[in-house]
mmCIF file of C-alpha atoms and ligand atoms in Angstrom:
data_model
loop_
_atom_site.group_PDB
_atom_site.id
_atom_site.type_symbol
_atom_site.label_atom_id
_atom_site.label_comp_id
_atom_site.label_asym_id
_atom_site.label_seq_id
_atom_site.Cartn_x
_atom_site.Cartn_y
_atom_site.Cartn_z
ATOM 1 C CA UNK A 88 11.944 -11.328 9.630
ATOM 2 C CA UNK A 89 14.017 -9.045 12.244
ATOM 3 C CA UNK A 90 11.162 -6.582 12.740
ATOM 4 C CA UNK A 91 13.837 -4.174 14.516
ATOM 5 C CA UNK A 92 16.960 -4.559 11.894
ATOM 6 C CA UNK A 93 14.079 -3.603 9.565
ATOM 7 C CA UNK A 94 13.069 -0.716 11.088
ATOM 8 C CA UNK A 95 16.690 0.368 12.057
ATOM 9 C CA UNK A 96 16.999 0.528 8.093
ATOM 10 C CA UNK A 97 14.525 2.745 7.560
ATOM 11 C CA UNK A 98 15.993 6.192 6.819
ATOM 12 C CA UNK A 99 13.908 9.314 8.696
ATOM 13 C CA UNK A 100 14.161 12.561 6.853
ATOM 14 C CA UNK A 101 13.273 15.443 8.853
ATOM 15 C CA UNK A 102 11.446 18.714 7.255
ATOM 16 C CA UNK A 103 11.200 16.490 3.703
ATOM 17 C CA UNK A 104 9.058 17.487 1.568
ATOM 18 C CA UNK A 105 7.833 20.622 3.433
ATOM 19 C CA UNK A 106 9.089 21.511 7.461
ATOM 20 C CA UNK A 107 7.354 19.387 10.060
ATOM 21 C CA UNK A 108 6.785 16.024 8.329
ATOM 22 C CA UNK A 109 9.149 13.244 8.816
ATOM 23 C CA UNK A 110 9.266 11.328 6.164
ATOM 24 C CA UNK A 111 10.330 7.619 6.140
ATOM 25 C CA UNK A 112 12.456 6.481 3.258
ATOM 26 C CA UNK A 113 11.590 2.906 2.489
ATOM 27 C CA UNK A 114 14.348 3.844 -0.424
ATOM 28 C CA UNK A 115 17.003 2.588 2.196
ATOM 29 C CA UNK A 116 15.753 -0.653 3.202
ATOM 30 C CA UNK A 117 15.325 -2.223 -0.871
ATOM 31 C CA UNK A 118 18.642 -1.599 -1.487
ATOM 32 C CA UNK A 119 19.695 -4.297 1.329
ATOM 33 C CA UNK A 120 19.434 -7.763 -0.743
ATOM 34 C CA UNK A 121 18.982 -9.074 2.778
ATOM 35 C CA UNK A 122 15.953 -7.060 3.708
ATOM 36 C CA UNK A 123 14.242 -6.987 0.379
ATOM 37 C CA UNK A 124 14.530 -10.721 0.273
ATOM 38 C CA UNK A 125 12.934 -10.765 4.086
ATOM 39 C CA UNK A 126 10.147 -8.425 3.330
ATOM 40 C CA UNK A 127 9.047 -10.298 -0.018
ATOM 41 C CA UNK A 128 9.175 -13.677 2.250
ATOM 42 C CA UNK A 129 7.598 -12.028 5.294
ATOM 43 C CA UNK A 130 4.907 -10.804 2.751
ATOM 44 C CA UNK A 131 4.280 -14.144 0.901
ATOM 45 C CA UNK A 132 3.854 -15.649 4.726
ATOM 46 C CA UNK A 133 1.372 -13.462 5.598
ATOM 47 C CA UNK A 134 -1.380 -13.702 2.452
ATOM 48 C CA UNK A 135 -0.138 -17.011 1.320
ATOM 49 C CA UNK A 136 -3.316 -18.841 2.093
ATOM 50 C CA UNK A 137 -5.649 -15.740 1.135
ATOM 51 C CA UNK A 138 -6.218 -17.209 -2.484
ATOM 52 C CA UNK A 139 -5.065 -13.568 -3.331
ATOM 53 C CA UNK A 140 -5.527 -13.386 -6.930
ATOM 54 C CA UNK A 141 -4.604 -9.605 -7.887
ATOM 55 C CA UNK A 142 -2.010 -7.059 -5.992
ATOM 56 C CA UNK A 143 -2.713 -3.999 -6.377
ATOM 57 C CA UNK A 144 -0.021 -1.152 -5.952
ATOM 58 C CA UNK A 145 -0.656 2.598 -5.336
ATOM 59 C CA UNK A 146 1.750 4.982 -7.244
ATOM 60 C CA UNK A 147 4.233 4.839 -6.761
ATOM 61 C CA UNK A 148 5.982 3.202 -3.909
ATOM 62 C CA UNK A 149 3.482 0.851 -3.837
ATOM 63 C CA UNK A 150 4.868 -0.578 -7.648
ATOM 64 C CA UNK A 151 8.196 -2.039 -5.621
ATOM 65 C CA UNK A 152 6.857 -4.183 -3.396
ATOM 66 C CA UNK A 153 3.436 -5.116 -5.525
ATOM 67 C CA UNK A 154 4.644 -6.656 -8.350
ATOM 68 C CA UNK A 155 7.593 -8.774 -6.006
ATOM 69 C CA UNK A 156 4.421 -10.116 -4.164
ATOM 70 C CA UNK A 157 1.723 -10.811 -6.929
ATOM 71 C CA UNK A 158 4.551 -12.915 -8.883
ATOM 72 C CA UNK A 159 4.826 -14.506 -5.492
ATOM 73 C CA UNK A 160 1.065 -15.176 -4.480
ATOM 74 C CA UNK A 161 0.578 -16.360 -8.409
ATOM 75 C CA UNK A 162 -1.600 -13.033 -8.877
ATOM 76 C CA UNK A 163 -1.335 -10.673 -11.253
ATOM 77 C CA UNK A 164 -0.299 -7.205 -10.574
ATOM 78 C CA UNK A 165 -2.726 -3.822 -11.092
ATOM 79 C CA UNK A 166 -1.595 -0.133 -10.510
ATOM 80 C CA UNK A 167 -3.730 2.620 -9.341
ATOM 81 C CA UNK A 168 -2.310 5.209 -10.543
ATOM 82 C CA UNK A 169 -2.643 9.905 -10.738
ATOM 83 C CA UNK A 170 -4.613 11.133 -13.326
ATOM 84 C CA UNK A 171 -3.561 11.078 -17.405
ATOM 85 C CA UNK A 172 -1.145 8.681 -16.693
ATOM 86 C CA UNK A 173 -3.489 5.267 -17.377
ATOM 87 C CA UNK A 174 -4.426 5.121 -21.173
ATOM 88 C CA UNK A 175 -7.683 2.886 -21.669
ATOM 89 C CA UNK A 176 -11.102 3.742 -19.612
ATOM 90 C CA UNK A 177 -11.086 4.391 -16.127
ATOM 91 C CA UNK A 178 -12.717 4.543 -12.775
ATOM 92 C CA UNK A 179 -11.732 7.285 -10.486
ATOM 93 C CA UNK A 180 -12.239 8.523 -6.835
ATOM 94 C CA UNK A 181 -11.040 11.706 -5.187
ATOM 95 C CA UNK A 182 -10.257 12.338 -1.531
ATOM 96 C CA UNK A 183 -8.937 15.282 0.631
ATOM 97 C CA UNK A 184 -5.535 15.977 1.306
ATOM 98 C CA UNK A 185 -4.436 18.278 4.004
ATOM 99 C CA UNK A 186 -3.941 21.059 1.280
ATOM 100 C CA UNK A 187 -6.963 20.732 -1.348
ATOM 101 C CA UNK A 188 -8.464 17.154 -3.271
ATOM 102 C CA UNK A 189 -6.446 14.522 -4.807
ATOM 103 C CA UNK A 190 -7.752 11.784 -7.386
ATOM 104 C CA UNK A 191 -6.306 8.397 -7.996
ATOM 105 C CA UNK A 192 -7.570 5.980 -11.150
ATOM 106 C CA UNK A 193 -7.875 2.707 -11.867
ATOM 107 C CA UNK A 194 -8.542 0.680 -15.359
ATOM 108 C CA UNK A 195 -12.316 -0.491 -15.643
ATOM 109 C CA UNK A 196 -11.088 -3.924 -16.845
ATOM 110 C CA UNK A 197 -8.374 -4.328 -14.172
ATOM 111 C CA UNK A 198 -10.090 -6.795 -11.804
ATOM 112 C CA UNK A 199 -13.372 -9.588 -12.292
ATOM 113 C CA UNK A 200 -16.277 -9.629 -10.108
ATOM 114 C CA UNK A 201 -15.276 -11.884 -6.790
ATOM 115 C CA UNK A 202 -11.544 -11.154 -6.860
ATOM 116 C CA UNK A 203 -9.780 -11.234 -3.920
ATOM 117 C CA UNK A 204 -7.384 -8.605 -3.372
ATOM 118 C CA UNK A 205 -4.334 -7.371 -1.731
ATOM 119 C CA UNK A 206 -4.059 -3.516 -1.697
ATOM 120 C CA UNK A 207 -0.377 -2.454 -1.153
ATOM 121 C CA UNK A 208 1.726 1.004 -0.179
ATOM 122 C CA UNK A 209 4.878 1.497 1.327
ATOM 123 C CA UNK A 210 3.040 3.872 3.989
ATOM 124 C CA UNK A 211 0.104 4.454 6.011
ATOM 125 C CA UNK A 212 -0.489 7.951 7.098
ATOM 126 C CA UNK A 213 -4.330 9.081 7.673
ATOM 127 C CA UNK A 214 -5.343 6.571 5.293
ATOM 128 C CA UNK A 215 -7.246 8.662 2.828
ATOM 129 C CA UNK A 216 -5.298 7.574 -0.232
ATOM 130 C CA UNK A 217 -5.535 3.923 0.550
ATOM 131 C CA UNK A 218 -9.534 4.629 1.794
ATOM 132 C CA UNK A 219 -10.018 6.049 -2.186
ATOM 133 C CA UNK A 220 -8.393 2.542 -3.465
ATOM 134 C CA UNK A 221 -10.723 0.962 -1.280
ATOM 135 C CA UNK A 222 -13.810 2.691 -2.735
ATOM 136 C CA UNK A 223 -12.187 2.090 -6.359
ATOM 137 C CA UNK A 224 -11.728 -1.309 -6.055
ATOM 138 C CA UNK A 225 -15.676 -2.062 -4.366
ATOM 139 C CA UNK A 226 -16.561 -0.840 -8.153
ATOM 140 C CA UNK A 227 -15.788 -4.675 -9.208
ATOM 141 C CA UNK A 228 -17.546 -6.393 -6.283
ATOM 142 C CA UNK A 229 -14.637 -7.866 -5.404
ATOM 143 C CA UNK A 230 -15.152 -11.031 -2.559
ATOM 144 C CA UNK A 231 -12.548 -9.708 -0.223
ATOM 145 C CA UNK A 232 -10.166 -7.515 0.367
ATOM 146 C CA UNK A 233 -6.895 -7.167 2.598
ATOM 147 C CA UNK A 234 -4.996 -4.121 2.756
ATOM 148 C CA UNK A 235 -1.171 -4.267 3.148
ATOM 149 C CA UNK A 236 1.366 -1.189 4.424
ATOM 150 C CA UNK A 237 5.393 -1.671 5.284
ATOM 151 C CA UNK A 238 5.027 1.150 7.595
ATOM 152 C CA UNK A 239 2.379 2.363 10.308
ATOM 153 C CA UNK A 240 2.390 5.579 11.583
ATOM 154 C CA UNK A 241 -0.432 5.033 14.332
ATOM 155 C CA UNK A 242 -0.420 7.797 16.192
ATOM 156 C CA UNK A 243 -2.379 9.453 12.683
ATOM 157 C CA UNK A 244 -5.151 6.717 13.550
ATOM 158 C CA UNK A 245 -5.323 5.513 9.488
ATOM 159 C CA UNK A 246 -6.570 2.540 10.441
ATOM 160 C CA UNK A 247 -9.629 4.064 11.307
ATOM 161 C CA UNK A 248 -11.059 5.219 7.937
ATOM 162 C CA UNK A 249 -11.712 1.686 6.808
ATOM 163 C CA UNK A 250 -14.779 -0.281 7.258
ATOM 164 C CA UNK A 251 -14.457 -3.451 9.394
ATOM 165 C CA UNK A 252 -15.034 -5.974 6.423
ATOM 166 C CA UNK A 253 -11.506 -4.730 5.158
ATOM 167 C CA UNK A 254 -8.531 -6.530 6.691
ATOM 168 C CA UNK A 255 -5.477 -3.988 7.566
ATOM 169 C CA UNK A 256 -1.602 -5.234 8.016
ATOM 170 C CA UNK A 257 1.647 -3.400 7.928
ATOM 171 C CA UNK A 258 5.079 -4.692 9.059
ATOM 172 C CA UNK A 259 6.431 -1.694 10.939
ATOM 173 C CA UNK A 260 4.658 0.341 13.244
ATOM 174 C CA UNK A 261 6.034 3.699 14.563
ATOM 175 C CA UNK A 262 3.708 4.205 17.822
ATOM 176 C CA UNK A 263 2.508 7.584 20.061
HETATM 177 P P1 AMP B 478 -2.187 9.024 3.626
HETATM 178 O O1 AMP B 478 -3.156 9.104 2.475
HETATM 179 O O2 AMP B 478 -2.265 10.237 4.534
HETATM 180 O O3 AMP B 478 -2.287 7.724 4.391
HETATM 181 O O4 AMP B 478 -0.727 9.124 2.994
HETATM 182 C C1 AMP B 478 -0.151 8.005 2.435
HETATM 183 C C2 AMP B 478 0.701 8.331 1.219
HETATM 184 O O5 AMP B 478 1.547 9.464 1.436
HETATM 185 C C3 AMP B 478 1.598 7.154 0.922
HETATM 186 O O6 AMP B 478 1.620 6.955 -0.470
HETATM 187 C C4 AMP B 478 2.946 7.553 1.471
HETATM 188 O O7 AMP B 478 3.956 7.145 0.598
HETATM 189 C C5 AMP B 478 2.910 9.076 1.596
HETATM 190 N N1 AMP B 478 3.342 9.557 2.943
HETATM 191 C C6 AMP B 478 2.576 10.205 3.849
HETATM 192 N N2 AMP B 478 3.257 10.521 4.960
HETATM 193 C C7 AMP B 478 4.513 10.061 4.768
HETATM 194 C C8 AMP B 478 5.711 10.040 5.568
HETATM 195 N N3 AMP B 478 5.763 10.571 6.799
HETATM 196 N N4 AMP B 478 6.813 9.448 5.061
HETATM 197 C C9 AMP B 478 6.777 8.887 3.826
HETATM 198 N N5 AMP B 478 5.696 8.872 3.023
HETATM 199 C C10 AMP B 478 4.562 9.448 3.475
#
């Protein structure tokens, strides 16, 4: 994969969705057959030989890429989705946001015990949404699992809310 092209493809959109953030449309680079076909390969290179056996994706950019992968990998695909939107039981974990507490959800009979799984979002900011997946997914006692971004903004330090038994990738880093 051109790491560069890629990133050249990425639109920024200044002040969107309130003044100050820029936010990084990852709208722009699935619409490029060429780039959605090397992202998909890139991925399938890089957790190949995991023995991956669900992908989860985060609501909602995380339900492009996710399900492109697990078909991929031979996994099955789980979403972790915002409150009243999953129908049968569920677990759930909160987290803070900059402004107030968020709360993602997850189906109680969405993964076995000793899974190994592949967390995926488009975007890693200060980590606290993908930290909550983490903690939501530990509820199965899974065996491992890897966490996946397309973009890394590091200068927000989101790697550093994981704990060191959870492997962290992205594709595209935007640096200090
Ligand atoms: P965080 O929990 O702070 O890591 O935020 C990650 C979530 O917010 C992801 O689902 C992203 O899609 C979204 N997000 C945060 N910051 C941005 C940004 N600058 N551009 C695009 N999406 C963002």
């Amino acid at each position: 994969m051109n790491i560069e092209k890629t990133k050249n493809a990425v639109r920024n959109v200044p002040d969107f969705p309130i003044p100050g953030i820029q936010f990084k449309d990852v709208t722009t680079l699935f619409k490029d057959s060429q780039i959605l076909k090397e992202l998909t390969d890139g991925l399938y290179e890089m957790y190949k030989d995991k023995g991956i056996t669900k992908v989860i994706g985060i609501e909602s950019r995380g339900f492009i890429m996710g399900p492109l992968l697990a078909e991929r990998l031979n996994a099955g695909f789980v979403p972790i989705r915002k409150p009243g939107k999953l129908p049968a039981a569920v677990f759930e974990e909160s987290y803070e946001k900059e402004y107030g507490v968020d709360t993602i959800q997850i189906h109680q009979d969405a993964i076995n015990k000793g899974e190994i799984i592949l967390l995926h979002d488009d975007l890693l900011a200060t980590g606290g949404t993908m930290d909550a997946a983490v903690k939501l997914v530990k509820n199965f006692y899974p065996k491992k699992i890897y966490v996946n971004f397309l973009i890394e903004l590091e200068d927000l330090k989101g790697r550093e809310a994981f704990p060191p038994e959870v492997q962290v990738n992205s594709i595209i880093k935007y640096g200090i």
